[in-house]
């Protein structure tokens, strides 16, 4: 075995040596060296581009030398120099590379005398053309540049095509040059013809009801053609989640009667898909242990031809397993108007419980406030002008023990929320954007609930990127519960406010911050228990710097707390992290440190590992 590996190593070494030797030989066998004098900057670079790559064979060298004069003249004239002169000096050596010296005298540059752009046809009254014409940089007095002229022609043709002027053509496209006066005149006359409109929109490959797909068309029948509308239809189909691949193609070979038909080729997603997510809280939490989180999401994107879908999510963690089933039915629009039914069984742990140790004279972590809840609800979600409006009716039953007293309240809640998310792009790591959400919920004994409660929340998040590599992320969470002063214990933990965790105040465990109570348990021990509060005020600001396009470092400050009236005890944490922008979304490893201990002896540092987009 050793001899075999030795032979392999020698073979690899030999190949590397031969490769290096060959590369050196190629470098030393350069046939021609070119030196250009008399010009510099863009003009010199243009001449080098027209001359092309250095020859590597004698035949290529001969062709290179034969075309030198024409190449230099073309390079000069393309930038408006029609009176250029070239002196060539060629030194030949049998043993060394030949030396070619090019002394270039550019001469006087040609100036634009006028730029005449005239449109005939329907495009003359198109506001997009007006905007393009106002943005044209060419003007009288500029140096003539054939590249700028060709770019202007291409731009006008591209705008015409994108706007549906498929019969458009140039009646005149020329540069008239007066060599004696060193002036040039640009004349562009473009006949756009009539603008085409959308014809029939056909869908192939889908098993959905045709009426459902027709509702996704984001423009009126026979609207004027625009590639942006094609892109909008493609995005609508993509957002439904029904399809694995989408091709929306204008059928330009079937133009007729001023209309262009469009064909959408669709490939449905698999009947079922599964996603797995991993996360963890690492540090000195209430149980002094690693707290992993594993999430399994099962989706059926299309249950039937009417576009119904279901999503079942299972989340496991040592103290907070969850199961939630959601069934969605499209109403007036597959994306903008949906009816949702949900049912779930969720275990949660809140706050922290501590028992006083007489020997050490300190409180030690002994557990958390455990909760088990059943939820069933129905909601309607409707999107209007970028805002998502939701109104819902939820039934909630929650069991928990607080101060060794068992509670099992029942709530029937009416709720409504409004939210809006804006991203600068559709990536998983948008450069800028914001999200805002406002909600209000109400429950009353008249509705079958055990307690009257009005719950109001506001969540705000803002992201912006400065100078390409510098990114700021800020958020603000506010909440208030309006209820009788003696009824807080009857409000289940899931409806109270807590702070702490990777989406709240880092450096502390998930939901371990908030108001606490003290009592003596059945064993005669003195206990402190964080039970949550009526109010919430938490804010954060984070600076992120992109070291590379896929790696960044971050520094943050989080602050605030959950509290009761007159008991605000703000907690602040600082920290930093390293983020990897993976193909599945940002993966963030953050560590936070508390800079002011609250009344209860929490851990003052935590490591947070999270994954997912921030908007």
CSV table of C-alpha atoms in Angstrom, one decimal, residues 65-365:
chain,number,residue,atom,x,y,z
A,65,UNK,CA,0.9,42.8,-38.3
A,66,UNK,CA,-1.0,42.9,-41.6
A,67,UNK,CA,-4.1,44.3,-39.8
A,68,UNK,CA,-2.4,46.8,-37.5
A,69,UNK,CA,-3.0,49.9,-39.5
A,70,UNK,CA,-6.7,49.1,-40.1
A,71,UNK,CA,-7.3,48.2,-36.5
A,72,UNK,CA,-5.7,51.4,-35.2
A,73,UNK,CA,-7.7,53.6,-37.6
A,74,UNK,CA,-11.0,51.8,-36.7
A,75,UNK,CA,-10.2,52.3,-33.0
A,76,UNK,CA,-9.6,56.0,-33.6
A,77,UNK,CA,-12.6,56.6,-35.8
A,78,UNK,CA,-14.9,54.8,-33.3
A,79,UNK,CA,-14.1,57.5,-30.8
A,80,UNK,CA,-14.4,60.4,-33.4
A,81,UNK,CA,-10.7,60.8,-34.4
A,82,UNK,CA,-10.8,60.8,-38.3
A,83,UNK,CA,-7.4,62.5,-38.8
A,84,UNK,CA,-5.2,60.1,-36.9
A,85,UNK,CA,-1.7,59.2,-38.0
A,86,UNK,CA,0.3,56.1,-37.2
A,87,UNK,CA,4.0,55.4,-37.4
A,88,UNK,CA,5.0,51.8,-37.1
A,89,UNK,CA,8.4,50.4,-36.2
A,90,UNK,CA,9.1,46.7,-36.2
A,91,UNK,CA,12.3,45.2,-34.9
A,92,UNK,CA,12.8,41.5,-35.8
A,93,UNK,CA,15.1,39.2,-33.9
A,94,UNK,CA,15.5,35.5,-34.5
A,95,UNK,CA,16.0,34.7,-30.8
A,96,UNK,CA,13.9,37.3,-29.0
A,97,UNK,CA,10.2,38.4,-29.5
A,98,UNK,CA,9.7,40.9,-32.2
A,99,UNK,CA,9.2,44.5,-31.0
A,100,UNK,CA,6.4,46.5,-32.5
A,101,UNK,CA,6.3,50.2,-31.7
A,102,UNK,CA,3.2,52.2,-32.6
A,103,UNK,CA,3.4,56.0,-32.4
A,104,UNK,CA,-0.2,57.3,-32.6
A,105,UNK,CA,-1.2,60.9,-33.3
A,106,UNK,CA,-4.9,61.2,-32.7
A,107,UNK,CA,-5.5,64.6,-34.3
A,108,UNK,CA,-8.6,66.7,-33.7
A,109,UNK,CA,-11.7,65.0,-32.5
A,110,UNK,CA,-15.0,65.2,-34.3
A,111,UNK,CA,-17.8,67.1,-32.4
A,112,UNK,CA,-21.5,66.5,-32.6
A,113,UNK,CA,-23.3,69.3,-34.5
A,114,UNK,CA,-26.8,68.0,-33.7
A,115,UNK,CA,-28.7,64.9,-32.5
A,116,UNK,CA,-32.0,64.4,-34.3
A,117,UNK,CA,-34.3,61.7,-32.9
A,118,UNK,CA,-37.8,61.6,-34.5
A,119,UNK,CA,-40.5,59.1,-33.7
A,120,UNK,CA,-43.4,58.3,-36.0
A,121,UNK,CA,-46.4,56.1,-35.1
A,122,UNK,CA,-48.2,55.5,-31.8
A,123,UNK,CA,-45.0,55.5,-29.7
A,124,UNK,CA,-44.8,59.3,-30.2
A,125,UNK,CA,-47.5,59.7,-27.5
A,126,UNK,CA,-46.1,57.1,-25.1
A,127,UNK,CA,-44.8,58.7,-21.9
A,128,UNK,CA,-42.1,56.1,-21.6
A,129,UNK,CA,-40.5,57.4,-24.8
A,130,UNK,CA,-40.6,61.0,-23.4
A,131,UNK,CA,-38.7,59.8,-20.3
A,132,UNK,CA,-36.2,58.0,-22.4
A,133,UNK,CA,-35.6,60.9,-24.7
A,134,UNK,CA,-35.0,63.2,-21.7
A,135,UNK,CA,-32.4,60.8,-20.4
A,136,UNK,CA,-30.4,60.6,-23.6
A,137,UNK,CA,-26.9,61.9,-22.7
A,138,UNK,CA,-25.8,62.7,-26.3
A,139,UNK,CA,-26.0,66.4,-27.1
A,140,UNK,CA,-24.4,69.0,-29.5
A,141,UNK,CA,-20.8,69.7,-28.7
A,142,UNK,CA,-20.0,66.2,-27.4
A,143,UNK,CA,-17.2,64.2,-28.9
A,144,UNK,CA,-18.5,61.7,-31.4
A,145,UNK,CA,-18.5,58.2,-30.0
A,146,UNK,CA,-19.9,55.4,-32.3
A,147,UNK,CA,-20.4,53.2,-29.2
A,148,UNK,CA,-22.7,55.7,-27.6
A,149,UNK,CA,-24.6,56.0,-30.9
A,150,UNK,CA,-25.1,52.2,-31.2
A,151,UNK,CA,-26.2,52.1,-27.5
A,152,UNK,CA,-28.8,54.8,-28.1
A,153,UNK,CA,-30.2,52.8,-31.1
A,154,UNK,CA,-30.3,49.6,-29.1
A,155,UNK,CA,-32.1,51.3,-26.2
A,156,UNK,CA,-34.8,52.7,-28.4
A,157,UNK,CA,-35.3,49.3,-30.1
A,158,UNK,CA,-35.5,47.6,-26.7
A,159,UNK,CA,-38.0,50.1,-25.4
A,160,UNK,CA,-40.2,49.6,-28.5
A,161,UNK,CA,-40.1,45.8,-28.1
A,162,UNK,CA,-40.8,45.9,-24.4
A,163,UNK,CA,-43.8,48.2,-24.9
A,164,UNK,CA,-45.3,46.1,-27.7
A,165,UNK,CA,-44.3,48.0,-30.9
A,166,UNK,CA,-43.4,44.8,-32.7
A,167,UNK,CA,-43.7,46.3,-36.2
A,168,UNK,CA,-41.3,49.1,-35.3
A,169,UNK,CA,-38.3,49.8,-37.6
A,170,UNK,CA,-35.8,52.5,-38.4
A,171,UNK,CA,-36.6,54.5,-41.5
A,172,UNK,CA,-33.3,56.3,-41.1
A,173,UNK,CA,-30.3,55.7,-38.8
A,174,UNK,CA,-27.1,57.4,-39.8
A,175,UNK,CA,-24.1,59.5,-38.7
A,176,UNK,CA,-23.2,62.1,-41.3
A,177,UNK,CA,-19.6,63.2,-40.9
A,178,UNK,CA,-17.9,66.3,-42.3
A,179,UNK,CA,-14.2,65.6,-42.1
A,180,UNK,CA,-13.2,69.1,-43.2
A,181,UNK,CA,-15.1,70.8,-40.4
A,182,UNK,CA,-14.7,67.9,-37.9
A,183,UNK,CA,-18.5,67.8,-37.2
A,184,UNK,CA,-21.0,65.0,-37.1
A,185,UNK,CA,-24.8,64.8,-37.3
A,186,UNK,CA,-26.9,61.9,-35.9
A,187,UNK,CA,-30.2,61.2,-37.5
A,188,UNK,CA,-32.6,58.6,-36.1
A,189,UNK,CA,-36.1,58.2,-37.5
A,190,UNK,CA,-38.0,55.4,-36.0
A,191,UNK,CA,-41.5,54.3,-37.1
A,192,UNK,CA,-43.1,52.4,-34.2
A,193,UNK,CA,-46.3,51.5,-35.9
A,194,UNK,CA,-49.3,50.6,-33.6
A,195,UNK,CA,-48.8,49.2,-30.2
A,196,UNK,CA,-50.0,45.6,-29.8
A,197,UNK,CA,-52.4,44.5,-27.1
A,198,UNK,CA,-52.6,41.2,-25.2
A,199,UNK,CA,-54.6,38.5,-26.9
A,200,UNK,CA,-55.7,35.2,-25.3
A,201,UNK,CA,-53.8,34.0,-22.2
A,202,UNK,CA,-53.6,30.2,-22.2
A,203,UNK,CA,-52.3,28.0,-19.5
A,204,UNK,CA,-50.9,24.5,-20.1
A,205,UNK,CA,-49.7,21.8,-17.6
A,206,UNK,CA,-52.0,22.8,-14.7
A,207,UNK,CA,-54.8,20.7,-13.2
A,208,UNK,CA,-56.4,23.8,-11.5
A,209,UNK,CA,-59.7,25.1,-12.6
A,210,UNK,CA,-59.2,27.6,-15.5
A,211,UNK,CA,-61.3,30.3,-13.7
A,212,UNK,CA,-58.8,30.1,-10.8
A,213,UNK,CA,-55.8,30.8,-13.1
A,214,UNK,CA,-57.6,33.5,-14.9
A,215,UNK,CA,-58.0,35.4,-11.6
A,216,UNK,CA,-54.1,35.5,-11.4
A,217,UNK,CA,-53.8,37.6,-14.6
A,218,UNK,CA,-52.8,41.0,-13.2
A,219,UNK,CA,-54.2,43.1,-16.1
A,220,UNK,CA,-57.4,43.6,-17.9
A,221,UNK,CA,-58.3,41.7,-21.1
A,222,UNK,CA,-56.7,43.1,-24.2
A,223,UNK,CA,-54.6,45.6,-22.2
A,224,UNK,CA,-51.6,47.2,-24.0
A,225,UNK,CA,-48.6,44.9,-24.1
A,226,UNK,CA,-45.8,45.5,-21.6
A,227,UNK,CA,-43.1,43.1,-20.6
A,228,UNK,CA,-43.6,44.2,-17.0
A,229,UNK,CA,-47.1,42.8,-17.1
A,230,UNK,CA,-45.6,39.5,-18.4
A,231,UNK,CA,-43.2,39.6,-15.4
A,232,UNK,CA,-46.1,40.4,-13.0
A,233,UNK,CA,-48.1,37.4,-14.3
A,234,UNK,CA,-45.1,35.2,-13.8
A,235,UNK,CA,-44.7,36.5,-10.2
A,236,UNK,CA,-48.4,35.9,-9.4
A,237,UNK,CA,-48.1,32.3,-10.6
A,238,UNK,CA,-44.9,31.8,-8.6
A,239,UNK,CA,-46.4,33.3,-5.4
A,240,UNK,CA,-49.3,30.8,-5.4
A,241,UNK,CA,-46.9,28.0,-4.5
A,242,UNK,CA,-48.6,25.6,-6.8
A,243,UNK,CA,-45.9,25.3,-9.5
A,244,UNK,CA,-42.4,24.0,-9.7
A,245,UNK,CA,-41.5,25.8,-12.9
A,246,UNK,CA,-43.2,28.6,-14.8
A,247,UNK,CA,-42.6,30.0,-18.3
A,248,UNK,CA,-44.8,32.9,-19.5
A,249,UNK,CA,-44.0,33.5,-23.2
A,250,UNK,CA,-45.5,36.0,-25.6
A,251,UNK,CA,-46.2,34.1,-28.9
A,252,UNK,CA,-44.6,36.6,-31.3
A,253,UNK,CA,-45.0,34.1,-34.2
A,254,UNK,CA,-48.8,34.4,-33.9
A,255,UNK,CA,-49.3,38.1,-34.0
A,256,UNK,CA,-52.7,39.0,-35.5
A,257,UNK,CA,-55.2,41.8,-35.5
A,258,UNK,CA,-52.9,44.0,-33.3
A,259,UNK,CA,-52.9,41.3,-30.6
A,260,UNK,CA,-50.2,39.1,-29.2
A,261,UNK,CA,-51.3,35.8,-27.5
A,262,UNK,CA,-49.5,34.6,-24.4
A,263,UNK,CA,-48.8,31.1,-23.3
A,264,UNK,CA,-48.0,30.1,-19.7
A,265,UNK,CA,-46.3,26.7,-19.5
A,266,UNK,CA,-46.7,25.3,-15.9
A,267,UNK,CA,-45.3,22.4,-14.1
A,268,UNK,CA,-47.1,21.5,-10.8
A,269,UNK,CA,-45.1,21.0,-7.6
A,270,UNK,CA,-44.9,17.5,-6.2
A,271,UNK,CA,-48.1,16.5,-4.3
A,272,UNK,CA,-46.3,16.6,-1.0
A,273,UNK,CA,-43.2,18.4,0.2
A,274,UNK,CA,-41.3,18.3,3.5
A,275,UNK,CA,-39.0,20.9,5.1
A,276,UNK,CA,-36.8,20.5,8.1
A,277,UNK,CA,-35.5,23.4,10.2
A,278,UNK,CA,-32.9,23.3,13.0
A,279,UNK,CA,-32.2,25.8,15.7
A,280,UNK,CA,-30.9,26.0,19.3
A,281,UNK,CA,-30.5,28.1,22.4
A,282,UNK,CA,-27.1,27.5,23.9
A,283,UNK,CA,-26.1,28.9,27.2
A,284,UNK,CA,-27.0,29.1,30.9
A,285,UNK,CA,-30.7,29.1,30.7
A,286,UNK,CA,-33.1,28.2,33.5
A,287,UNK,CA,-32.2,24.5,33.1
A,288,UNK,CA,-28.5,25.0,32.4
A,289,UNK,CA,-28.7,22.9,29.2
A,290,UNK,CA,-28.7,23.0,25.4
A,291,UNK,CA,-32.2,23.7,24.1
A,292,UNK,CA,-32.5,22.4,20.5
A,293,UNK,CA,-35.4,23.1,18.2
A,294,UNK,CA,-36.4,20.8,15.3
A,295,UNK,CA,-39.2,21.8,12.9
A,296,UNK,CA,-40.8,19.6,10.3
A,297,UNK,CA,-43.2,21.2,7.9
A,298,UNK,CA,-45.4,19.0,5.6
A,299,UNK,CA,-47.1,20.9,2.7
A,300,UNK,CA,-49.7,19.8,0.2
A,301,UNK,CA,-49.6,22.8,-2.2
A,302,UNK,CA,-52.7,21.6,-4.2
A,303,UNK,CA,-55.2,19.4,-2.5
A,304,UNK,CA,-57.8,19.6,-5.3
A,305,UNK,CA,-58.5,21.4,-8.6
A,306,UNK,CA,-60.0,24.4,-6.6
A,307,UNK,CA,-56.6,25.3,-5.2
A,308,UNK,CA,-57.1,24.2,-1.6
A,309,UNK,CA,-53.8,23.6,0.3
A,310,UNK,CA,-52.7,22.4,3.7
A,311,UNK,CA,-49.7,22.9,5.9
A,312,UNK,CA,-48.9,20.9,9.0
A,313,UNK,CA,-46.0,22.0,11.1
A,314,UNK,CA,-44.5,20.0,13.9
A,315,UNK,CA,-41.9,21.6,16.2
A,316,UNK,CA,-40.0,19.7,18.8
A,317,UNK,CA,-38.0,21.1,21.7
A,318,UNK,CA,-37.5,19.7,25.2
A,319,UNK,CA,-40.1,22.0,26.8
A,320,UNK,CA,-42.1,23.3,23.9
A,321,UNK,CA,-43.4,20.7,21.4
A,322,UNK,CA,-46.0,22.1,19.0
A,323,UNK,CA,-48.3,20.8,16.3
A,324,UNK,CA,-50.3,23.1,14.1
A,325,UNK,CA,-52.5,22.3,11.1
A,326,UNK,CA,-53.7,25.0,8.6
A,327,UNK,CA,-56.1,24.5,5.7
A,328,UNK,CA,-56.4,27.3,3.1
A,329,UNK,CA,-59.2,27.9,0.6
A,330,UNK,CA,-59.0,30.6,-2.1
A,331,UNK,CA,-62.0,32.9,-2.3
A,332,UNK,CA,-62.3,35.7,-4.7
A,333,UNK,CA,-58.5,35.6,-5.5
A,334,UNK,CA,-56.0,32.8,-5.0
A,335,UNK,CA,-53.5,35.1,-3.4
A,336,UNK,CA,-55.4,38.2,-2.2
A,337,UNK,CA,-58.4,36.6,-0.6
A,338,UNK,CA,-58.2,33.4,1.4
A,339,UNK,CA,-60.1,31.5,4.1
A,340,UNK,CA,-58.0,29.6,6.6
A,341,UNK,CA,-58.9,27.0,9.2
A,342,UNK,CA,-56.4,26.0,11.9
A,343,UNK,CA,-56.2,23.7,14.8
A,344,UNK,CA,-53.2,23.1,17.1
A,345,UNK,CA,-51.9,21.6,20.3
A,346,UNK,CA,-49.0,23.5,21.7
A,347,UNK,CA,-46.8,23.1,24.8
A,348,UNK,CA,-44.9,26.2,25.9
A,349,UNK,CA,-42.6,27.2,28.8
A,350,UNK,CA,-42.5,30.8,30.0
A,351,UNK,CA,-40.4,32.8,32.3
A,352,UNK,CA,-38.3,31.1,34.9
A,353,UNK,CA,-38.9,29.7,38.4
A,354,UNK,CA,-36.3,30.0,41.2
A,355,UNK,CA,-36.2,28.5,44.6
A,356,UNK,CA,-34.3,30.1,47.6
A,357,UNK,CA,-31.4,28.0,48.9
A,358,UNK,CA,-30.9,28.8,52.6
A,359,UNK,CA,-27.4,27.4,52.7
A,360,UNK,CA,-26.0,29.6,49.9
A,361,UNK,CA,-28.5,32.5,50.6
A,362,UNK,CA,-29.2,32.6,46.8
A,363,UNK,CA,-32.1,31.8,44.4
A,364,UNK,CA,-31.4,28.8,42.1
A,365,UNK,CA,-33.2,28.0,38.9
